[in-house]
Every structure is written in C-alpha cells, then in structure tokens.
Coordinates of C-alpha atoms in Angstrom, one line a residue:
M1 CA 0.0 0.0 0.0
G2 CA 1.4 3.3 -1.0
K3 CA 2.0 6.0 1.7
L4 CA 1.0 9.0 -0.3
G5 CA 0.6 11.1 2.9
W6 CA 4.3 10.9 3.5
S7 CA 5.6 11.3 -0.1
S8 CA 7.3 14.5 -1.2
E9 CA 4.3 15.3 -3.5
G10 CA 1.9 14.6 -0.7
L11 CA 3.8 16.9 1.7
K12 CA 3.8 19.7 -0.9
E13 CA 0.1 19.3 -1.4
K14 CA -0.6 19.4 2.4
S15 CA 1.7 22.5 2.7
K16 CA -0.2 24.2 -0.2
V17 CA -3.6 23.5 1.4
K18 CA -2.3 24.7 4.8
E19 CA -1.0 27.9 3.2
I20 CA -4.4 28.6 1.5
E21 CA -6.2 28.0 4.9
V22 CA -3.8 30.5 6.6
M23 CA -4.3 33.1 3.9
H24 CA -8.1 32.8 4.1
N25 CA -7.9 33.2 7.9
L26 CA -5.6 36.2 7.6
V27 CA -7.8 37.9 4.9
H28 CA -10.9 37.4 7.0
C29 CA -9.2 38.8 10.2
R30 CA -8.0 41.9 8.4
A31 CA -11.4 42.4 6.7
G32 CA -13.0 42.3 10.2
A33 CA -10.6 44.8 11.5
I34 CA -11.1 47.3 8.8
N35 CA -14.9 46.8 8.7
G36 CA -15.1 47.3 12.5
T37 CA -13.2 50.5 12.3
Q38 CA -15.3 51.9 9.5
V39 CA -18.5 51.2 11.6
K40 CA -17.0 53.0 14.7
S41 CA -16.1 56.0 12.6
S42 CA -12.5 56.1 13.8
P43 CA -10.3 58.7 12.1
Y44 CA -7.4 56.3 11.5
R45 CA -6.8 52.6 11.4
D46 CA -3.3 51.1 11.8
F47 CA -2.5 47.5 10.8
L48 CA 0.2 46.2 13.0
P49 CA 1.2 42.5 13.4
K50 CA 0.8 41.4 17.0
A51 CA 4.5 40.4 17.2
S52 CA 5.9 43.7 16.0
R53 CA 8.1 45.8 18.3
N54 CA 7.0 49.4 17.9
A55 CA 10.0 51.4 18.9
H56 CA 8.7 54.9 18.1
R57 CA 5.9 56.6 20.1
H58 CA 4.7 58.6 17.1
F59 CA 3.4 55.8 14.8
I60 CA 2.3 58.1 11.9
Q61 CA 2.7 56.3 8.6
L62 CA 4.2 52.8 8.4
I63 CA 7.1 50.7 9.4
C64 CA 10.1 50.5 7.1
Y65 CA 10.9 47.5 5.0
N66 CA 7.8 47.7 2.8
N67 CA 7.9 46.9 -0.9
T68 CA 8.9 49.6 -3.4
G69 CA 8.5 48.7 -7.0
L70 CA 6.0 47.7 -9.7
M71 CA 3.4 45.0 -10.1
N72 CA 3.4 42.4 -12.9
L73 CA 0.4 41.1 -14.8
Q74 CA -0.4 38.6 -12.0
G75 CA -0.3 41.3 -9.3
F76 CA 3.1 40.2 -7.9
Y77 CA 5.7 42.6 -6.8
K78 CA 8.5 43.5 -9.1
R79 CA 11.5 45.4 -7.7
T80 CA 12.8 48.6 -9.2
P81 CA 16.2 50.2 -8.7
D82 CA 14.7 52.4 -6.0
Y83 CA 14.0 49.4 -3.7
L84 CA 17.3 49.0 -2.0
Q85 CA 18.0 52.8 -2.0
I86 CA 14.8 53.3 0.1
R87 CA 15.0 50.2 2.2
E88 CA 18.6 50.9 3.3
W89 CA 17.8 54.6 4.0
K90 CA 20.0 55.9 1.2
R91 CA 16.9 57.9 0.0
I92 CA 14.8 59.4 2.8
G93 CA 11.2 60.6 2.3
C94 CA 7.7 59.5 1.4
F95 CA 7.4 57.6 -1.9
P96 CA 4.4 56.4 -3.9
V97 CA 4.4 52.6 -4.1
P98 CA 2.0 50.0 -5.6
M99 CA 1.6 48.0 -2.4
V100 CA 2.7 47.9 1.2
H101 CA 3.5 44.9 3.4
S102 CA 2.3 44.0 6.9
T103 CA 2.0 47.4 8.5
F104 CA 0.3 50.6 7.4
L105 CA -2.0 53.4 8.5
I106 CA -5.3 54.3 6.8
D107 CA -6.9 57.8 6.9
L108 CA -10.6 56.9 7.3
R109 CA -11.6 60.5 7.1
K110 CA -11.3 60.3 3.3
E111 CA -14.5 59.2 1.7
A112 CA -12.6 56.9 -0.8
S113 CA -11.4 54.8 2.2
N114 CA -14.9 53.3 2.4
N115 CA -14.1 51.4 -0.8
L116 CA -11.0 49.7 0.7
A117 CA -11.5 46.0 1.5
F118 CA -9.6 42.8 2.1
Y119 CA -12.7 40.6 1.6
P120 CA -14.5 39.9 -0.5
P121 CA -12.1 40.8 -3.3
H122 CA -13.2 43.4 -5.9
Q123 CA -15.5 42.0 -8.5
D124 CA -12.8 42.5 -11.2
Y125 CA -10.1 40.8 -9.2
T126 CA -8.5 37.9 -11.0
W127 CA -5.0 37.7 -9.4
T128 CA -3.6 35.3 -6.8
F129 CA -5.6 35.2 -3.5
D130 CA -3.1 37.1 -1.3
D131 CA -4.0 39.7 1.3
I132 CA -1.4 42.2 0.2
I133 CA -2.3 41.9 -3.5
V134 CA -6.1 41.9 -2.8
F135 CA -5.7 45.1 -0.7
A136 CA -3.4 46.7 -3.3
F137 CA -6.0 46.0 -6.0
S138 CA -8.7 47.4 -3.8
S139 CA -6.7 50.6 -3.2
R140 CA -6.0 51.0 -7.0
Q141 CA -9.7 50.6 -7.8
A142 CA -10.6 53.2 -5.1
G143 CA -8.2 55.7 -6.6
I144 CA -6.0 55.7 -3.4
Q145 CA -2.3 56.0 -3.8
M146 CA -0.2 54.1 -1.2
Y147 CA 3.0 55.7 0.2
L148 CA 6.0 54.4 2.0
C149 CA 7.7 56.7 4.5
N150 CA 11.2 56.0 5.9
K151 CA 11.8 59.3 7.6
E152 CA 11.6 57.6 11.0
H153 CA 12.6 54.1 12.3
Y154 CA 9.3 52.9 13.7
G155 CA 10.1 49.4 14.9
Y156 CA 10.7 45.8 14.0
L157 CA 8.8 43.0 12.4
P158 CA 9.6 39.2 12.7
I159 CA 10.1 37.4 9.4
P160 CA 6.9 35.6 8.4
L161 CA 7.2 31.8 8.5
K162 CA 7.4 29.8 5.2
P163 CA 4.9 26.9 4.9
H164 CA 7.5 24.3 5.9
Q165 CA 8.7 26.1 9.0
T166 CA 7.7 25.2 12.6
L167 CA 6.3 27.1 15.5
Q168 CA 9.7 26.8 17.2
E169 CA 11.3 28.7 14.3
D170 CA 8.6 31.3 14.7
I171 CA 9.6 31.7 18.4
E172 CA 13.3 32.0 17.5
N173 CA 12.4 34.7 14.9
L174 CA 10.4 36.6 17.6
I175 CA 13.4 36.3 20.0
H176 CA 15.6 37.8 17.3
V177 CA 13.3 40.7 16.9
Q178 CA 13.4 41.3 20.7
I179 CA 17.2 41.2 20.6
E180 CA 17.2 43.8 17.9
A181 CA 14.8 46.0 19.8
M182 CA 16.9 45.6 23.0
S183 CA 20.3 46.2 21.4
D184 CA 19.1 49.1 19.4
L185 CA 16.0 50.4 21.2
G186 CA 15.5 53.2 18.7
E187 CA 19.2 54.1 18.1
K188 CA 20.2 52.9 21.6
W189 CA 23.4 51.0 22.2
I190 CA 24.5 48.9 25.1
F191 CA 28.1 49.2 26.3
M192 CA 29.7 46.9 28.9
I193 CA 32.9 48.3 30.6
N194 CA 35.4 45.6 31.4
L195 CA 39.1 45.5 32.4
K196 CA 41.0 43.3 29.9
R197 CA 42.7 41.5 32.8
R198 CA 39.3 40.6 34.3
K199 CA 38.5 37.8 31.9
D200 CA 36.5 36.0 34.5
R201 CA 34.1 38.9 34.9
R202 CA 33.9 39.3 31.1
D203 CA 33.1 35.7 30.5
R204 CA 30.5 35.5 33.3
M205 CA 28.7 38.7 32.0
L206 CA 28.7 37.6 28.4
R207 CA 27.2 34.3 29.4
T208 CA 24.6 36.0 31.5
L209 CA 23.8 38.4 28.7
Y210 CA 23.7 35.6 26.1
E211 CA 21.0 33.8 28.2
Q212 CA 18.9 37.0 28.1
E213 CA 19.5 37.5 24.4
I214 CA 21.2 40.9 25.0
E215 CA 24.0 42.0 22.7
V216 CA 26.6 44.5 24.0
K217 CA 29.7 46.2 22.9
I218 CA 32.6 45.6 25.2
V219 CA 34.5 48.7 26.2
E220 CA 38.1 48.0 27.4
A221 CA 38.3 49.8 30.7
V222 CA 41.3 52.1 31.5
D223 CA 43.4 50.1 34.0
G224 CA 44.3 52.4 36.9
K225 CA 47.2 50.2 37.9
A226 CA 48.8 50.8 34.5
L227 CA 48.5 54.6 34.6
N228 CA 51.6 56.6 35.3
T229 CA 52.4 60.1 36.2
S230 CA 53.4 61.1 32.7
Q231 CA 50.1 60.0 31.3
L232 CA 48.1 62.0 33.9
K233 CA 50.2 65.1 33.2
A234 CA 49.6 64.7 29.4
W235 CA 45.9 64.5 30.0
N236 CA 46.0 67.4 32.4
I237 CA 44.3 65.4 35.1
E238 CA 44.2 67.0 38.6
M239 CA 42.2 66.0 41.6
L240 CA 39.4 68.3 42.6
P241 CA 40.8 70.5 45.4
G242 CA 40.0 69.3 48.8
Y243 CA 38.4 66.0 47.8
R244 CA 38.6 63.2 50.3
D245 CA 36.9 59.8 50.3
P246 CA 33.9 60.2 52.7
Y247 CA 34.8 57.1 54.7
S248 CA 38.6 56.7 54.7
S249 CA 39.6 60.4 54.1
R250 CA 42.1 59.2 51.4
P251 CA 42.6 61.2 48.2
L252 CA 41.6 60.1 44.8
T253 CA 43.2 56.8 43.6
R254 CA 44.4 55.9 40.1
G255 CA 41.9 53.1 40.1
E256 CA 39.1 55.7 40.4
I257 CA 40.7 57.7 37.7
G258 CA 40.7 54.7 35.4
C259 CA 37.1 54.1 36.2
F260 CA 36.2 57.7 35.4
L261 CA 38.2 57.6 32.1
S262 CA 36.4 54.4 31.1
H263 CA 33.0 56.0 31.5
F264 CA 34.2 59.2 29.9
S265 CA 35.3 57.2 26.8
V266 CA 31.7 55.9 26.5
W267 CA 30.3 59.4 26.8
K268 CA 32.7 60.6 24.1
E269 CA 31.6 57.7 21.8
V270 CA 28.0 58.6 22.4
I271 CA 28.7 62.1 21.2
D272 CA 30.9 61.2 18.3
R273 CA 28.4 58.7 16.9
E274 CA 25.4 60.9 17.9
L275 CA 23.7 58.0 19.7
E276 CA 20.3 59.3 21.0
K277 CA 20.1 56.7 23.9
T278 CA 22.7 54.4 25.3
L279 CA 22.8 51.9 28.1
V280 CA 26.0 51.5 30.1
I281 CA 26.7 48.6 32.4
E282 CA 29.8 47.5 34.4
D283 CA 31.1 43.9 34.5
D284 CA 30.3 43.1 38.1
V285 CA 26.5 43.2 38.2
R286 CA 23.6 40.7 38.6
F287 CA 20.3 41.2 36.9
E288 CA 16.9 41.3 38.5
H289 CA 14.3 38.7 37.4
Q290 CA 12.8 39.6 34.0
F291 CA 15.4 42.4 33.6
K292 CA 15.0 42.9 29.9
K293 CA 11.2 42.9 30.0
K294 CA 11.2 45.4 32.9
L295 CA 13.8 47.7 31.3
M296 CA 12.0 47.7 28.0
K297 CA 8.6 48.4 29.7
L298 CA 10.2 51.3 31.6
M299 CA 11.8 52.9 28.6
D300 CA 8.5 52.5 26.6
D301 CA 6.6 54.2 29.4
I302 CA 9.2 57.0 29.5
D303 CA 8.8 57.5 25.7
K304 CA 5.0 57.6 26.0
A305 CA 5.2 60.2 28.7
Q306 CA 7.6 62.2 26.5
L307 CA 9.8 62.6 29.6
D308 CA 12.8 64.9 29.1
W309 CA 15.6 62.8 30.6
E310 CA 19.4 62.7 30.4
L311 CA 20.5 60.0 32.9
I312 CA 18.6 57.1 34.4
Y313 CA 20.2 54.9 37.0
I314 CA 19.2 51.2 36.7
G315 CA 21.6 50.3 39.5
R316 CA 22.9 52.4 42.3
K317 CA 23.3 52.8 46.1
R318 CA 20.8 55.4 47.4
M319 CA 22.5 57.6 49.9
Q320 CA 19.7 60.1 50.8
V321 CA 17.5 57.9 52.9
K322 CA 15.8 60.4 55.2
E323 CA 12.8 61.1 52.9
P324 CA 11.4 59.5 49.7
E325 CA 12.6 60.7 46.3
K326 CA 10.0 62.4 44.1
A327 CA 8.0 60.0 41.9
V328 CA 7.7 60.9 38.2
P329 CA 4.2 61.7 37.1
N330 CA 2.7 59.3 34.5
V331 CA 5.7 56.9 34.7
I332 CA 5.5 54.0 37.1
N333 CA 8.7 52.7 38.7
L334 CA 10.7 55.9 38.1
V335 CA 11.9 58.6 40.6
E336 CA 14.0 61.8 40.4
A337 CA 17.4 60.7 41.6
D338 CA 18.8 62.0 44.8
Y339 CA 22.4 61.6 46.0
S340 CA 23.6 58.2 44.9
Y341 CA 26.7 56.0 44.7
W342 CA 27.9 53.5 42.1
T343 CA 27.8 53.5 38.3
L344 CA 26.7 49.8 37.9
G345 CA 24.3 50.7 35.1
Y346 CA 22.6 53.7 33.7
A347 CA 20.9 54.9 30.5
I348 CA 22.3 58.1 29.1
S349 CA 21.0 60.4 26.3
L350 CA 23.1 62.3 23.8
E351 CA 22.3 65.5 25.6
G352 CA 23.4 64.0 28.9
A353 CA 26.7 62.8 27.5
Q354 CA 27.3 66.3 26.1
K355 CA 26.7 67.8 29.5
L356 CA 29.1 65.4 31.3
V357 CA 31.9 65.8 28.7
G358 CA 31.3 69.6 28.5
A359 CA 31.8 69.9 32.3
D360 CA 35.6 69.5 31.5
P361 CA 36.2 67.2 34.6
F362 CA 39.8 66.3 34.0
G363 CA 41.3 69.3 35.8
K364 CA 39.0 68.8 38.8
M365 CA 38.5 65.1 39.0
L366 CA 36.8 63.0 41.7
P367 CA 35.3 59.5 41.5
V368 CA 32.7 59.2 38.7
D369 CA 29.9 58.3 41.2
E370 CA 30.6 61.5 43.1
F371 CA 30.7 63.5 39.8
L372 CA 27.3 62.5 38.6
P373 CA 25.3 63.7 41.7
I374 CA 27.2 67.0 41.4
M375 CA 26.1 67.4 37.8
Y376 CA 22.4 66.9 38.8
N377 CA 22.9 69.2 41.9
K378 CA 22.3 66.6 44.6
H379 CA 25.7 66.2 46.1
P380 CA 25.7 67.1 49.8
V381 CA 29.2 68.7 49.8
A382 CA 28.7 72.3 48.6
E383 CA 32.4 72.9 48.2
Y384 CA 32.6 70.3 45.5
K385 CA 29.7 71.7 43.6
E386 CA 31.3 75.1 43.3
Y387 CA 33.7 73.8 40.7
Y388 CA 30.9 72.8 38.3
E389 CA 28.5 75.0 36.5
P390 CA 25.8 74.5 35.4
R391 CA 24.5 71.6 37.4
D392 CA 21.3 70.8 35.5
L393 CA 21.6 67.2 34.4
K394 CA 18.1 65.6 34.3
A395 CA 18.7 62.5 36.4
F396 CA 16.3 59.8 37.4
S397 CA 16.4 56.2 38.8
A398 CA 14.4 53.0 38.3
E399 CA 12.4 52.1 41.4
P400 CA 12.9 49.3 42.2
L401 CA 16.4 48.9 40.7
L402 CA 17.0 46.5 37.9
I403 CA 20.7 45.5 38.6
Y404 CA 22.8 45.1 41.8
P405 CA 26.5 44.3 42.5
T406 CA 27.6 40.7 42.4
H407 CA 29.6 41.2 45.6
Y408 CA 29.7 43.7 48.5
T409 CA 32.4 44.6 51.0
G410 CA 33.3 41.7 53.2
Q411 CA 31.7 39.0 51.1
P412 CA 33.9 36.2 49.6
G413 CA 35.0 37.2 46.1
Y414 CA 34.7 40.9 46.7
L415 CA 37.5 42.9 45.0
S416 CA 37.7 46.6 44.2
D417 CA 39.8 47.7 41.2
T418 CA 39.2 51.3 42.0
E419 CA 40.4 51.3 45.6
T420 CA 43.2 48.7 45.5
S421 CA 45.7 50.8 43.5
T422 CA 47.8 53.8 44.3
I423 CA 47.3 57.5 45.2
W424 CA 46.5 59.6 42.2
D425 CA 49.7 61.7 42.4
N426 CA 52.1 59.2 43.9
E427 CA 52.4 55.8 42.4
T428 CA 54.6 54.6 45.3
V429 CA 51.8 54.9 47.8
A430 CA 49.5 51.9 47.6
T431 CA 45.9 51.9 48.7
D432 CA 44.1 48.8 50.1
W433 CA 41.2 50.0 52.2
D434 CA 38.5 47.9 50.5
R435 CA 38.3 45.1 53.1
T436 CA 38.2 47.3 56.2
H437 CA 37.2 50.9 55.3
S438 CA 35.1 50.5 52.1
W439 CA 31.7 51.5 53.5
K440 CA 31.0 52.9 50.1
S441 CA 30.8 49.4 48.7
R442 CA 28.7 48.0 51.4
K443 CA 25.2 46.7 50.7
Q444 CA 22.4 49.3 50.7
G445 CA 21.2 49.7 54.3
N446 CA 17.6 49.4 55.4
I447 CA 15.5 52.4 54.3
H448 CA 12.9 53.5 56.8
S449 CA 9.3 53.0 55.8
N450 CA 8.7 56.8 55.7
A451 CA 11.6 57.2 53.2
K452 CA 10.7 54.5 50.8
N453 CA 9.8 55.4 47.3
T454 CA 6.3 53.9 47.5
E455 CA 4.6 56.6 45.3
A456 CA 6.6 55.4 42.3
L457 CA 5.3 51.8 42.6
P458 CA 2.1 50.5 41.0
P459 CA -0.8 50.0 43.3
P460 CA -0.9 46.5 44.8
T461 CA -3.3 44.0 43.3
S462 CA -5.2 41.2 45.0
L463 CA -2.7 38.7 43.7
D464 CA 0.1 40.5 45.7
T465 CA -1.5 39.3 48.9
V466 CA -1.7 35.6 47.9
P467 CA 1.4 33.7 49.0
S468 CA 3.3 31.8 46.2
R469 CA 3.8 28.1 46.2
E470 CA 7.3 28.6 47.5
E471 CA 6.1 30.6 50.5
L472 CA 3.6 28.0 51.7

C-alpha cells in the first residue's frame, strides 16, 4: 500500500492546502478589522502585526521594509532600482508605491477609504488570492495612492514563516526581533565596561547576557594600575581641590581615575556617533528577574510620557534615605534621583553625555559616582559643587532597581579595582582600604518606611496578597 501522505508530492500538497487556509484566515481577520473601524467612525486605522516591536511613540505612517516597485500582470511585486535605496535609508522621504507589506495606516476621514476592502475581493479581481495583493488592487480601484515613508525608524517585524517552518522557528524569529529591539531600542546602544585582565568577569557577564538575548559592545576599561604620572600630566588630570573619600579620608586613587576615564570614553563615543540613547553597564552586576522585560517596559513608558531625561540609573546605592525621592508623574517605577553611589548601570542620552563631557572634569576630577550627583545638583558637599556650573543634568532612577552588585564589601569574592591601586599623584603609595574601610561598597542599608519610594510603585493587586507556592 502506498504511503501518499508521506511522499514528497503529498507533503507539498498538504503544505499548499495549509497555506491557503492560513491566507483565508488572515484575509478574514483583516477584513473584520477594517470593517469594524469603519463602523466605529474612527479617524485612523493602523494595521500592526501582534508580534511587532513598535520602537517609536509617534506611529504616523508605516514601518520600514515595505515593498517599493512595480506589479506584474499577475499582481506580484517586481523590484525597481529604487527598492534598496529606500530600504537601506539611502533615500529618505515619502514615496508612492503600488503595495505595502504588513503594516500601514489608513486615513478613514477620506471618503474613498470606504471602498478599501480585504474581503470579498473586488469583482474585477483575478489575481492570486493574497491579502497584500487583494488590498493593493482594492486601493487602486478606489483611486487611493499608497505611500512608504522612511523618515523615521518605527520598529521591527519578525520574518513571516514559510509553509514548511515550525512554531519553534517562529519563536526563534520573535526572540531575534526582541534582541534587535533591545540592542538598538531606537538608536540605543549597550556598552559593557570591562578590564582586559578581568576575563573571569567578562566571561560571566557575556554568558549572562547571552542567556537573556542581549547584545553588548565591550569597552576596554582604562586600567588604573597601568596609569603613570606622565600620562596623567599629558591628559591634564588633577584631583578636585579638597576632595577626600567620605569614609577613609584618602585622596583620589588611580583606580578611580581609570574608572572615570572608562565611563568618559563611552560618553565621548555617544557624542561622536550621535547616539540618542545608550545603556552603560559595568562587568560586576547581577540582573533582577525579567530584567530585559522590565527595562523595555520602563523605557516604553518614558517614551510615551515624553519625559525629558538625560540620565537614568538602573543600578545604584541610594545615599539620601531620610525622605522619599520624588515620583515621576505618568511613569510608574521611576523617581527623580537624589544623592547616589555607584555606576553599575545607567541609561544616558546624547544631551546627557554632552553635558558630562562639557563639564571638563579632567582638571577637577573626583570619583565618577561622586561626579554624577554634582552634575544633577544633589551632592551634599557644597564645596565640590562650586567647581561645576551648570549643574542641571536631568537624572532619574528606576524604582525598584534592575541591577545590583555581584559582591559587597566583606563578602567572599569581593575585590575593588578602584580602591586597591595607588594614590593619584604618587604611584609609590599603595591603597588597600577595601576590606576594612570601604563602607561605600557595602550593601544598601535598610530604608525607613517613611523614606521608601512607594509613590513610584504601581498599586498592589489582590494577587500580591496571595502567597506563592514557594512561600507555603
């Protein structure tokens, strides 16, 4: 007995039938969407695949990567020389096209839009039963010109599955889209600062980031132990007059200078490459559960609120604990940053980087985590602030935080590259206060209930009061 169901011809036939079924379902779904909008008299209708990652808060026209060209006698798309020019943003603008793919916006205020339809096809339609071609024919018959606009980068679309592909491949495609959205986030880059000699940290972080599908650019940190007096003089580096570590009363260390220069190099690259938004992380952090999801949600909420920001801590040690920090209106899980330690991780805008570099800190240097609070005018030592004008950096912090240190002072495995080096102006004087004097690197102390940032948190739900299985 022949096994036609498992023959190559049989599989092709099954695949073709399945493809037709999927197309019929898609056309009917889109027809229902446009008909429902016309009944409700909405001014606009956007068609966005559910799995798309919309990276721009002003979705006005359509996502890039649509087809630009001509249609042949069967209605199929035929590329023209303009296709790659527009797709690769070598030509910017709005261009008339015969059809668009996946995502578009319809102006329902125009009377002609009433004649647009996915189903049933126009009475004169004889081409292949395909949602894109059916709609393009409908648009042509209604006298409506389609346009593609690539003036903005609106987001990402997963690649549609081919008939022979599996659901697992669809999931992998979706993960890839999320990676792209995370690593770019609307012209946003992710930098990880790492000392070349700290391969263990680099390997651990890359593995951790890999598991979260996060791509980073590794920035080779400036090694304070390798700095010499001649280099400091060549760069005109001087310690801020009167600076002393708040716990040990020691002056600036070369390790702290190296840390500052490492972050400074990132700020310079942000400016040189005109990166609108950038995420910076150090190599000794641990991520909170669902880090990527929470960060993307926070940044989306910030975009929707059109918040004017220049620095956002995602990891820090909060030093002002007498009263709560001010919650940001219309953005849950965000506060205006008060005096803070650590530069574990933060988002920075192009304008923020310009302010930090423009402060010309080399001739009045102090640790980078003391410098940042000065720049947003929250440092408690007035004498330090006098050296920097203006101090108007717009700084915020995630609440709760999204990353924390892997180790704290006194814990096994703790090691500070900033404190175990030498005094900034005397390489013969070693520093090694981290194990006994480094209160700065100790874990965040308990914050009194009256000082907690509760106003920045979402209201509790009934589920919050139900103990989880692990708590029973």
